[in-house]
Tab-separated table of C-alpha atoms in Angstrom:
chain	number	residue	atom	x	y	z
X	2	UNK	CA	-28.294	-50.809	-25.107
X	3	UNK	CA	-26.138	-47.639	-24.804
X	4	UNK	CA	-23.433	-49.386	-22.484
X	5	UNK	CA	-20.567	-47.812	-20.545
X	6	UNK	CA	-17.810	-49.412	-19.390
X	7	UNK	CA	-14.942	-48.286	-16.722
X	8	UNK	CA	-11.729	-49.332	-15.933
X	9	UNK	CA	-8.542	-48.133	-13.858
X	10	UNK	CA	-6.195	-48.016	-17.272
X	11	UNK	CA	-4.831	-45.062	-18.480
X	12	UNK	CA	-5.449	-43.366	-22.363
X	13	UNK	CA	-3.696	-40.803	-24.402
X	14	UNK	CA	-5.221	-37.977	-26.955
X	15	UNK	CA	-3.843	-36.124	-29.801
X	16	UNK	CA	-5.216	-34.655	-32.917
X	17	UNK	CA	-6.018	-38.379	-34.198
X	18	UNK	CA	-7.622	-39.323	-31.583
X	19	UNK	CA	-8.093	-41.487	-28.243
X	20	UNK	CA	-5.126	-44.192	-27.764
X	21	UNK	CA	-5.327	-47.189	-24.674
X	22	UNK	CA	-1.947	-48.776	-23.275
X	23	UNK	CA	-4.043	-52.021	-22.591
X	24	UNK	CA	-4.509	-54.545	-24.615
X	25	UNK	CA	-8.021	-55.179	-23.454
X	26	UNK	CA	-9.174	-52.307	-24.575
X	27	UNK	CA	-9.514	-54.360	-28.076
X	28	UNK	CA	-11.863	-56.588	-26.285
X	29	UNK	CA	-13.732	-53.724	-24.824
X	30	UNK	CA	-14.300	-52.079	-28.321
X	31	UNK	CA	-15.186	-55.367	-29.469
X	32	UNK	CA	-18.639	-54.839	-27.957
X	33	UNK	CA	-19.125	-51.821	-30.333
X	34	UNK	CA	-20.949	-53.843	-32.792
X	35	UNK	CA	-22.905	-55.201	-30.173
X	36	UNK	CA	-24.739	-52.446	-28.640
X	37	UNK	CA	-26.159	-49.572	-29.549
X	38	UNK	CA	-23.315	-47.415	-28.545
X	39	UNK	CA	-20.624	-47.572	-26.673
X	40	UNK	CA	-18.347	-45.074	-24.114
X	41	UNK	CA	-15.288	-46.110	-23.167
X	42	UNK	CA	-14.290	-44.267	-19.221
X	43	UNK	CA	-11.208	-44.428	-17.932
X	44	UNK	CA	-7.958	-42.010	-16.678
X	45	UNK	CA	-6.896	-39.653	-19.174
X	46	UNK	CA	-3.334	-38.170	-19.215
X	47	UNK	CA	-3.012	-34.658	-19.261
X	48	UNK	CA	-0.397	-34.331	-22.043
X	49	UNK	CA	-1.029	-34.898	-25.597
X	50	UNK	CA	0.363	-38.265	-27.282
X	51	UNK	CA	-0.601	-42.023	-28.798
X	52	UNK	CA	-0.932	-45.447	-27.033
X	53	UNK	CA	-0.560	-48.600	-28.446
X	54	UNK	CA	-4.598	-49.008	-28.985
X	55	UNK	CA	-6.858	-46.728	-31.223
X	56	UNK	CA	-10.220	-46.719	-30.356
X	57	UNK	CA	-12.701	-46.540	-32.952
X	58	UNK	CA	-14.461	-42.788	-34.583
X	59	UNK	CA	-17.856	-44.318	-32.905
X	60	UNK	CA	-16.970	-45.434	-29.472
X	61	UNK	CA	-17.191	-42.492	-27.162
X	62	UNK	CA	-14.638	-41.502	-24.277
X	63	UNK	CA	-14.907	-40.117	-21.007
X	64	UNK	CA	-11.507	-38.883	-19.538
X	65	UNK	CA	-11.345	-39.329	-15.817
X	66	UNK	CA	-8.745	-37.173	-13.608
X	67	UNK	CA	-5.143	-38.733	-13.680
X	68	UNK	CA	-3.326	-40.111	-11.174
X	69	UNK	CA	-0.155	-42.272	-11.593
X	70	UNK	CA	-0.720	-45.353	-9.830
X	71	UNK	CA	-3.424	-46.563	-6.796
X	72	UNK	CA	-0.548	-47.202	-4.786
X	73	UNK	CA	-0.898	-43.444	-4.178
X	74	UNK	CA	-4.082	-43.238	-2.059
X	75	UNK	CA	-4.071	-39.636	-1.627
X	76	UNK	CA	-3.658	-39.144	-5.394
X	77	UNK	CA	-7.075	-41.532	-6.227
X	78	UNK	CA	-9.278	-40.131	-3.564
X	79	UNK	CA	-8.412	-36.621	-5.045
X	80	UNK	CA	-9.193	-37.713	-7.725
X	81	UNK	CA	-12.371	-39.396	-6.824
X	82	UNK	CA	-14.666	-35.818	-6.922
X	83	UNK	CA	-13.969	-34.715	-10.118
X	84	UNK	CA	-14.313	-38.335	-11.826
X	85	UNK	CA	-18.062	-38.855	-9.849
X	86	UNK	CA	-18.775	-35.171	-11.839
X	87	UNK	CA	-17.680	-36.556	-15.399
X	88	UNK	CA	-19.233	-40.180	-14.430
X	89	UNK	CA	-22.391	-38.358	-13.579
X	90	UNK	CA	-22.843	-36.071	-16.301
X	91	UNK	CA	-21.807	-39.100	-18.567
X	92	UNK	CA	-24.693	-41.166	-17.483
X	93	UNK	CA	-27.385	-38.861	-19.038
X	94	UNK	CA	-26.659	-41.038	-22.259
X	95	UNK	CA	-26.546	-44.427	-21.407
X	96	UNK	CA	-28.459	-46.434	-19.608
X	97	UNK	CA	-26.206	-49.516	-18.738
X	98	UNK	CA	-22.503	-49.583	-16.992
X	99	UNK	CA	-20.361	-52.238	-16.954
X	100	UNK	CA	-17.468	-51.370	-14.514
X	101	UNK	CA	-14.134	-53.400	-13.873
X	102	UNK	CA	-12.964	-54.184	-9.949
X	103	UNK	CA	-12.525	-53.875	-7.293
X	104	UNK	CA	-11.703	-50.283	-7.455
X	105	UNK	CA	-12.567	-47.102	-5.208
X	106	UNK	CA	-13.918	-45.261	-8.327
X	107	UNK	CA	-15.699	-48.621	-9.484
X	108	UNK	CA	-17.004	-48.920	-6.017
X	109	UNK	CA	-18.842	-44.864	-6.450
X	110	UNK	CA	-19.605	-45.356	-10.025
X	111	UNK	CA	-21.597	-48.073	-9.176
X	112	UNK	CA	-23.735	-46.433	-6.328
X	113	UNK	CA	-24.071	-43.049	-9.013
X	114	UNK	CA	-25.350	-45.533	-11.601
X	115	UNK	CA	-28.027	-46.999	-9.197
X	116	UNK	CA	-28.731	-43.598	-8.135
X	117	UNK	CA	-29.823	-42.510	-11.471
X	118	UNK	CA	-31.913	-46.123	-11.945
X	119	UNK	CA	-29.430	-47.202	-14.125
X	120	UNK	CA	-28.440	-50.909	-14.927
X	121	UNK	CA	-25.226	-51.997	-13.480
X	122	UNK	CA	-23.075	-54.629	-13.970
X	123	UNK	CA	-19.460	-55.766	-12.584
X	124	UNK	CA	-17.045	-57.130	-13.956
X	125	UNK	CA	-13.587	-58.888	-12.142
X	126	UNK	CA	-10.096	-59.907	-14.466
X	127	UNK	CA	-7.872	-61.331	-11.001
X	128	UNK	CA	-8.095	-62.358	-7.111
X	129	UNK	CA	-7.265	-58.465	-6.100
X	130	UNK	CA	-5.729	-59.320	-3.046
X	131	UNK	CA	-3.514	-62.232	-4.147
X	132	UNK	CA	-2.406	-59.803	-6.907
X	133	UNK	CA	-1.590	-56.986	-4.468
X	134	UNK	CA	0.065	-59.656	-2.103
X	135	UNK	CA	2.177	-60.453	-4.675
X	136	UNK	CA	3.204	-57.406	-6.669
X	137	UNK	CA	3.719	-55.350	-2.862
X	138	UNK	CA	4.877	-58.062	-0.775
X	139	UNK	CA	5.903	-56.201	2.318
X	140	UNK	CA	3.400	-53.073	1.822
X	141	UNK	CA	0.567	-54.637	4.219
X	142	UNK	CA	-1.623	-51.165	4.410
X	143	UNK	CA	-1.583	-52.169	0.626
X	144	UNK	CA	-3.210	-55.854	1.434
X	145	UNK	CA	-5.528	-54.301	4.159
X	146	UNK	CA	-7.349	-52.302	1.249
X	147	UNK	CA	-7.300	-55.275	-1.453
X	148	UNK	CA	-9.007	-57.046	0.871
X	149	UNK	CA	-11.721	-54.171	2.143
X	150	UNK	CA	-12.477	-53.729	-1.568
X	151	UNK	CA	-12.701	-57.399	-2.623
X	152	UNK	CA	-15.391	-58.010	0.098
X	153	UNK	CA	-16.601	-54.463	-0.699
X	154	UNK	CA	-17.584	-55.878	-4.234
X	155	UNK	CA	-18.248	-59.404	-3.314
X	156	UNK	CA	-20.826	-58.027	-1.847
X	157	UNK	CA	-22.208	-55.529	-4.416
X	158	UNK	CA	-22.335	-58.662	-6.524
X	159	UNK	CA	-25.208	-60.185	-4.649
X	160	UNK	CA	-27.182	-56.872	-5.450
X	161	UNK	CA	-25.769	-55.995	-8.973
X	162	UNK	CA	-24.634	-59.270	-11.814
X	163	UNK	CA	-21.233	-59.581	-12.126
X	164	UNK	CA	-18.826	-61.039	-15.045
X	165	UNK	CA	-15.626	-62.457	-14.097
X	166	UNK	CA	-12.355	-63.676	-16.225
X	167	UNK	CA	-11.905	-67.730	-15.341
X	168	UNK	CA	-13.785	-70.437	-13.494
X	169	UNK	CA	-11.633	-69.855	-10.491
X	170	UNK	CA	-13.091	-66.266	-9.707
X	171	UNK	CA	-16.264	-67.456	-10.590
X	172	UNK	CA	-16.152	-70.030	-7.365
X	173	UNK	CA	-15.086	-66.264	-5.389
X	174	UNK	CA	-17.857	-64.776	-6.383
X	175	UNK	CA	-20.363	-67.591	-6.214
X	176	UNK	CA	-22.865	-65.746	-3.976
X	177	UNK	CA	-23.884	-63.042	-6.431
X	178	UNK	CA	-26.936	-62.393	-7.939
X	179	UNK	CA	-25.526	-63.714	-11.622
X	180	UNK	CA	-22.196	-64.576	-12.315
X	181	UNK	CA	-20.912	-65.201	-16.384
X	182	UNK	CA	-17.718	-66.680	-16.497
X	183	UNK	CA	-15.706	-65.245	-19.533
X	184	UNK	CA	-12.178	-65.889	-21.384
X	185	UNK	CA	-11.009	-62.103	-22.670
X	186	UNK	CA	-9.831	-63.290	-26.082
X	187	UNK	CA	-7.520	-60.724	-28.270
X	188	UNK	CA	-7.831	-63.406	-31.192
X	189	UNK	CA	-9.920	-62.970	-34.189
X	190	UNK	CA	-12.118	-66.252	-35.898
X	191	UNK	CA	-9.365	-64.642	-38.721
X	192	UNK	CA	-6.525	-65.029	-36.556
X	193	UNK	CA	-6.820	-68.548	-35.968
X	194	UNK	CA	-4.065	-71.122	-37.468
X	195	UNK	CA	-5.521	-74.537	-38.522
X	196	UNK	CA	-4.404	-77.413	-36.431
X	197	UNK	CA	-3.530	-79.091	-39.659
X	198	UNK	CA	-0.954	-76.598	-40.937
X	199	UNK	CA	0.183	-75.867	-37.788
X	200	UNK	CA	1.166	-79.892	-37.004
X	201	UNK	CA	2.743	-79.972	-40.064
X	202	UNK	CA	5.092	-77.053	-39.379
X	203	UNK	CA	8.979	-78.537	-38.625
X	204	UNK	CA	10.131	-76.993	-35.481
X	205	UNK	CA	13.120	-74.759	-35.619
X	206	UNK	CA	16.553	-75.351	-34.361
X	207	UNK	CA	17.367	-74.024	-32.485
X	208	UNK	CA	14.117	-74.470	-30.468
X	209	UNK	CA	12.228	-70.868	-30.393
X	210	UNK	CA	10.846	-70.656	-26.791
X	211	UNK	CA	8.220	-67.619	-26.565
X	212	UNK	CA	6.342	-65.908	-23.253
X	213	UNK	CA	4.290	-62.929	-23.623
X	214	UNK	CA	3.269	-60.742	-20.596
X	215	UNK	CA	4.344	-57.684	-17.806
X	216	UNK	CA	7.515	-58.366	-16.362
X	217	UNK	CA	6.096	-57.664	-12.903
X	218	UNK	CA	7.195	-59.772	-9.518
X	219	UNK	CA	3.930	-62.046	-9.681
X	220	UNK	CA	5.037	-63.363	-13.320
X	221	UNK	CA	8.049	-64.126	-11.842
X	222	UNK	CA	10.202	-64.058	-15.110
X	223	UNK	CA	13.605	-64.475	-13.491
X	224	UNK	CA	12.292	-67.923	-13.511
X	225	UNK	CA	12.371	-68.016	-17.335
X	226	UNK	CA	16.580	-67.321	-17.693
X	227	UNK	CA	16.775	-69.969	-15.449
X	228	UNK	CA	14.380	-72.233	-17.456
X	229	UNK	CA	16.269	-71.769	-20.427
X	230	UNK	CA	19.400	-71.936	-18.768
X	231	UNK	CA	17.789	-75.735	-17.622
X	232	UNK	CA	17.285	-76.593	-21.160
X	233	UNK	CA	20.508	-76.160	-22.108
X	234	UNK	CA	22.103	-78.041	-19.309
X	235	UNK	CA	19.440	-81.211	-20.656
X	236	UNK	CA	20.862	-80.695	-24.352
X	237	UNK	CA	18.566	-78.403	-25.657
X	238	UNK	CA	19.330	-75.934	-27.987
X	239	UNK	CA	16.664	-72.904	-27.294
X	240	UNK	CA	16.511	-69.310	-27.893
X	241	UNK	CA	13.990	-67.401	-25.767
X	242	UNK	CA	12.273	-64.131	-26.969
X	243	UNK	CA	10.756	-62.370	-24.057
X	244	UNK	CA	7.907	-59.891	-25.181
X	245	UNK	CA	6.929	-57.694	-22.321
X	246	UNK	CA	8.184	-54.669	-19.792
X	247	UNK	CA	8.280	-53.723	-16.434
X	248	UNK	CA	9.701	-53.363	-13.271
X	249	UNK	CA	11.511	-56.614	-13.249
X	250	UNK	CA	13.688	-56.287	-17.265
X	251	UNK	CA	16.862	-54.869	-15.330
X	252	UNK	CA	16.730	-58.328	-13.010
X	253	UNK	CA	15.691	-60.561	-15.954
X	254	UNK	CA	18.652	-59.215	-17.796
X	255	UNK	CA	20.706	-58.909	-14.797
X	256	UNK	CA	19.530	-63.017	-14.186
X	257	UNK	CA	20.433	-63.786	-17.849
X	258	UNK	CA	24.082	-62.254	-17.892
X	259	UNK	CA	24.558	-64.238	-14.539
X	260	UNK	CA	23.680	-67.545	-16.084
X	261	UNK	CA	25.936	-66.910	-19.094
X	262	UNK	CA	22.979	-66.960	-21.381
X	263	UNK	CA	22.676	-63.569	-23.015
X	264	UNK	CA	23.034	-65.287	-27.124
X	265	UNK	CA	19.606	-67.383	-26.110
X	266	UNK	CA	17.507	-64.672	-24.702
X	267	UNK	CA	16.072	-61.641	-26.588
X	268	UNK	CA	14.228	-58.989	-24.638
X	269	UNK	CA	12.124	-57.524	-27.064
X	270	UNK	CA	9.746	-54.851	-24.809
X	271	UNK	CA	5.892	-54.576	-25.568
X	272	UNK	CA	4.897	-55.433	-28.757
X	273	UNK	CA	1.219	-54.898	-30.080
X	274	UNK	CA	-0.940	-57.673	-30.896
X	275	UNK	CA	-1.666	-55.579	-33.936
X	276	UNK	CA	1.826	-54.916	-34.315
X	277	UNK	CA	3.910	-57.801	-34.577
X	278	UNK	CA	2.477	-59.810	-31.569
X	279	UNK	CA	0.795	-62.603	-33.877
X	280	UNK	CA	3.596	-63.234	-36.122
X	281	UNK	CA	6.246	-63.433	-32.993
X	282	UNK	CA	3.590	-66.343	-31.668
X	283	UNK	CA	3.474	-67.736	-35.342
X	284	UNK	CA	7.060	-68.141	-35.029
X	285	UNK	CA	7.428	-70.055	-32.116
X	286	UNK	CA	7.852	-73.665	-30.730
X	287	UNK	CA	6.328	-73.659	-27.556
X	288	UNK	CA	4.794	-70.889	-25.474
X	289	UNK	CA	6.488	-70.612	-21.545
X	290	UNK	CA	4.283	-69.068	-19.387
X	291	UNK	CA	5.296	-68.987	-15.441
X	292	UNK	CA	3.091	-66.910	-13.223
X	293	UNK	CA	3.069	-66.643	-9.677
X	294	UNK	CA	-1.014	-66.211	-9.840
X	295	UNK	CA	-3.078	-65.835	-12.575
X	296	UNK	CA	-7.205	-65.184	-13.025
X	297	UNK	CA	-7.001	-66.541	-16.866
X	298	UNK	CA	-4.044	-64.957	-18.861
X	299	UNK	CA	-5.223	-64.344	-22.058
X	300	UNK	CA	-1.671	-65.114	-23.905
X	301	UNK	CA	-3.085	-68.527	-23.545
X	302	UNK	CA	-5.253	-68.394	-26.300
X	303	UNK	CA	-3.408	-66.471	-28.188
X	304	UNK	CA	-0.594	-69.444	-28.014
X	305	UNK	CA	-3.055	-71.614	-28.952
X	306	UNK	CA	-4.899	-69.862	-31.583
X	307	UNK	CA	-1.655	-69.446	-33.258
X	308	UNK	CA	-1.383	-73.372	-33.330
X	309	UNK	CA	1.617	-73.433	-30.804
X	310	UNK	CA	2.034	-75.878	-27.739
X	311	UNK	CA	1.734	-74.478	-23.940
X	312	UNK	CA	3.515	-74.883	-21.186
X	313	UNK	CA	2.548	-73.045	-17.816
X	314	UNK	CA	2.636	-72.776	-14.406
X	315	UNK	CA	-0.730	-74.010	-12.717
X	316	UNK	CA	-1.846	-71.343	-10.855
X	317	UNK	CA	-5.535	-69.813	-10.119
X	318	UNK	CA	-7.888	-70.279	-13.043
X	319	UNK	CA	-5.504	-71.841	-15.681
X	320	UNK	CA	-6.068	-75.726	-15.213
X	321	UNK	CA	-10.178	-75.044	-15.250
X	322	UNK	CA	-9.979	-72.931	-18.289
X	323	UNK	CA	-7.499	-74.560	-20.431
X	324	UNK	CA	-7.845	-78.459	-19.699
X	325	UNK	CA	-5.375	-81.177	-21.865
X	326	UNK	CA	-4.357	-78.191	-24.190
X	327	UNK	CA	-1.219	-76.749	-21.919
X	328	UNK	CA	1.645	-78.886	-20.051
X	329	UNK	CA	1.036	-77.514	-16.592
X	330	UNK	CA	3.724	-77.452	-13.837
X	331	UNK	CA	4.032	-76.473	-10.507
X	332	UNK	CA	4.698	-72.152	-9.952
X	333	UNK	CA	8.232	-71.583	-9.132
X	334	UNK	CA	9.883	-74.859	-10.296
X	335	UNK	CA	12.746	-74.132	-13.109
X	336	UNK	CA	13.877	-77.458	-13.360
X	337	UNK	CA	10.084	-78.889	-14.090
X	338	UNK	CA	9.412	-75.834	-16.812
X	339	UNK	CA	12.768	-76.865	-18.184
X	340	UNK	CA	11.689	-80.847	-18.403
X	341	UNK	CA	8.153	-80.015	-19.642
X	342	UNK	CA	9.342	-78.094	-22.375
X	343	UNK	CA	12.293	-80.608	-23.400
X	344	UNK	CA	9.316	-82.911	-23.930
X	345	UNK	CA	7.235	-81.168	-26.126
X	346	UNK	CA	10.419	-80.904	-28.024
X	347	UNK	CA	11.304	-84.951	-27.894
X	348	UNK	CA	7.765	-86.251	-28.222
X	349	UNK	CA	5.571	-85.437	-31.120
X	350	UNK	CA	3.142	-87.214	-30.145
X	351	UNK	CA	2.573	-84.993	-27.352
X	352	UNK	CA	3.501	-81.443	-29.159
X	353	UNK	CA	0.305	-82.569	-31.807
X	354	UNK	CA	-1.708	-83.457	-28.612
X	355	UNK	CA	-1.509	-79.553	-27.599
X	356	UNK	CA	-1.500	-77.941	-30.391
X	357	UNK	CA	-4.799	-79.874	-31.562
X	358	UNK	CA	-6.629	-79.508	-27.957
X	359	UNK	CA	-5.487	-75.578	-28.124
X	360	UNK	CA	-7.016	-75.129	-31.601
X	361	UNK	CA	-10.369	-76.788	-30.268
X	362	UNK	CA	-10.550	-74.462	-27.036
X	363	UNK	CA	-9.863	-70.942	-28.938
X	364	UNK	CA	-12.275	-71.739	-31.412
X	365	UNK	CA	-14.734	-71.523	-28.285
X	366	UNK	CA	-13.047	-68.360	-26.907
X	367	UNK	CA	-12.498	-66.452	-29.810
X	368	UNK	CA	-12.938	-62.312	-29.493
X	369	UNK	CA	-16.082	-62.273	-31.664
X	370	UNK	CA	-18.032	-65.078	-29.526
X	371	UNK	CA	-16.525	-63.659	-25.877
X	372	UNK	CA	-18.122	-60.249	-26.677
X	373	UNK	CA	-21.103	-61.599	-28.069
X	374	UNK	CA	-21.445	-63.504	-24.750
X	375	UNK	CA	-20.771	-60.495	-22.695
X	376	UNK	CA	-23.000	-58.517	-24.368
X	377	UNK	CA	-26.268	-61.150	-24.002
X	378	UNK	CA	-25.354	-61.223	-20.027
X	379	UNK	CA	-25.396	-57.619	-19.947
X	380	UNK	CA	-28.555	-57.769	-21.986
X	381	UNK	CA	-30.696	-59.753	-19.680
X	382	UNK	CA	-32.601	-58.514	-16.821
């Protein structure tokens, strides 16, 4: 299979090479091995520079027309001639196309592809529309079109398979033609920390709270200064490294001087999984996690594959996918965050519970078997 697949994320090129700013792009590469060759497509910045992911010498690259953000419709349809050229030309050497939704480009690719007898494939990480709702509350042109192109793929998907992140997207898109359900794992079978050693480990005091993810308004991480601020009104002496940018670190740190908490919080910006990522998870006590919405965040199994307990907000696709191996409480609700982490503190018992059920769920979701999965489903006819 010589597979292509396209998504809306932006990459970066110097003399070295071709750099992502996702970190899914390592689970995208990850399908190297499984294929015959693979091409990577996706918006290429004009200037010269790095990204935080190197993609491999043999995984090709297709640089797509740049435009800032899809928030500026006139930018992405002006784009969208000059990327169906490149996509076009591109598809004289491969012969499948896996390509990432619901987007106006994904939406053309997709018809090109068929045009040329190709096989395509879909693929979906969130609920688009919930997302948009959430990160553009009050822009409702902005809704209008999440919900066009949702239902614009929805139903490509009962012509064309379609693999989607979480059980909860899988029930949106249960009228297609196939649907594979995946977890987009980051971890390694290296990366994983034995339940054993990981028990054993004496927690740190004070208590080393961790969350990992874009500090966008539908994470809602004003929600963690005043979780921590909850612990230590319950006695709890935590610190809380926050690993992550975005639009929201001036109110985070804005929230944090307000609740007098600025010694317990560290905002530490983005931080490579290859860079530092796994050891800041091997560090911790407990992972916080407190979405708004959610398809299936993939910090998940990255807490548990470093052999740390979970606590997070039950939203979309997380209770499905991750069972008796996180404390789940209710989106928006400081005080229960607060409580559910006090207790993983207080009860061992319950802190070995987790971390055990976590370690048996990422061995199932590891990188390796994910891509291996995706790459049988793309495989089949």
């Amino acid at each position: 299979m010589r597979l292509a697949v396209y998504t809306d994320y932006t990459y970066m090129q110097d003399a070295e090479g071709v750099t992502g700013e996702r970190a899914f792009v390592r689970f995208m590469v990850a399908l190297a091995p499984e294929v015959e060759h693979l091409t990577l497509v996706g918006r290429l910045r004009p200037e010269p520079g790095r990204s935080h992911y190197a993609l491999p010498p043999d995984v090709g690259f297709v640089g797509l027309p740049f435009y800032s953000s899809l928030t500026r419709p006139f930018a992405v349809i002006g784009s969208l001639g000059r990327s169906a050229v490149r996509f076009w030309r591109m598809l004289d050497d491969v012969d499948t196309v896996w390509l990432m939704g619901p987007y106006v480009h994904a939406v053309a690719f997709a018809l090109l592809a068929a045009a040329r007898g190709k096989r395509v494939y879909l693929g979906v990480r969130q609920d688009y529309p919930v997302y948009v709702h959430s990160r553009h509350p009050d822009r409702r042109w902005i809704h209008a079109a999440a919900t066009v192109l949702e239902r614009t793929f929805q139903t490509m998907a009962r012509r064309w398979p379609v693999a989607v992140v979480g059980p909860d997207l899988a029930r949106n898109y249960h009228r297609a033609k196939r649907v594979l359900t995946l977890t987009v794992s980051l971890v390694s079978d290296a990366d994983l920390v034995a339940a054993d050693a990981a028990v054993a480990r004496t927690p740190a005091t004070p208590m080393r709270v961790l969350t990992v993810g874009r500090l966008d308004r539908e994470k809602n991480p004003l929600l963690l200064a005043d979780a921590i601020a909850g612990l230590r009104a319950r006695g709890v002496d935590a610190r809380l490294d926050v690993v992550g940018d975005g639009p929201q670190r001036d109110a985070l740190a804005a929230r944090v001087a307000e609740l007098g908490i600025d010694d317990a919080v560290a905002l530490l910006g983005y931080v490579p999984i290859d860079g530092g990522l796994l050891e800041l998870y091997r560090g911790a006590d407990v992972f916080l996690h407190v979405s708004w919405t959610e398809g299936l965040p993939q910090v998940l199994f990255e807490a548990f594959a470093a052999g740390i307990p979970v606590v997070a907000t039950d939203v979309g696709g997380v209770a499905a996918a991750v069972g008796d191996a996180a404390l789940l409480v209710p989106a928006g609700d400081g005080d229960a965050a607060a409580d559910a982490v006090r207790r993983v503190r207080e009860e061992p018992g319950l802190r070995e519970r987790l971390i055990r059920a976590g370690a048996a769920r990422v061995r199932e979701h590891t990188m390796e078997h994910e891509a291996q999965s995706l790459a049988r489903f793309l495989a089949e006819d």
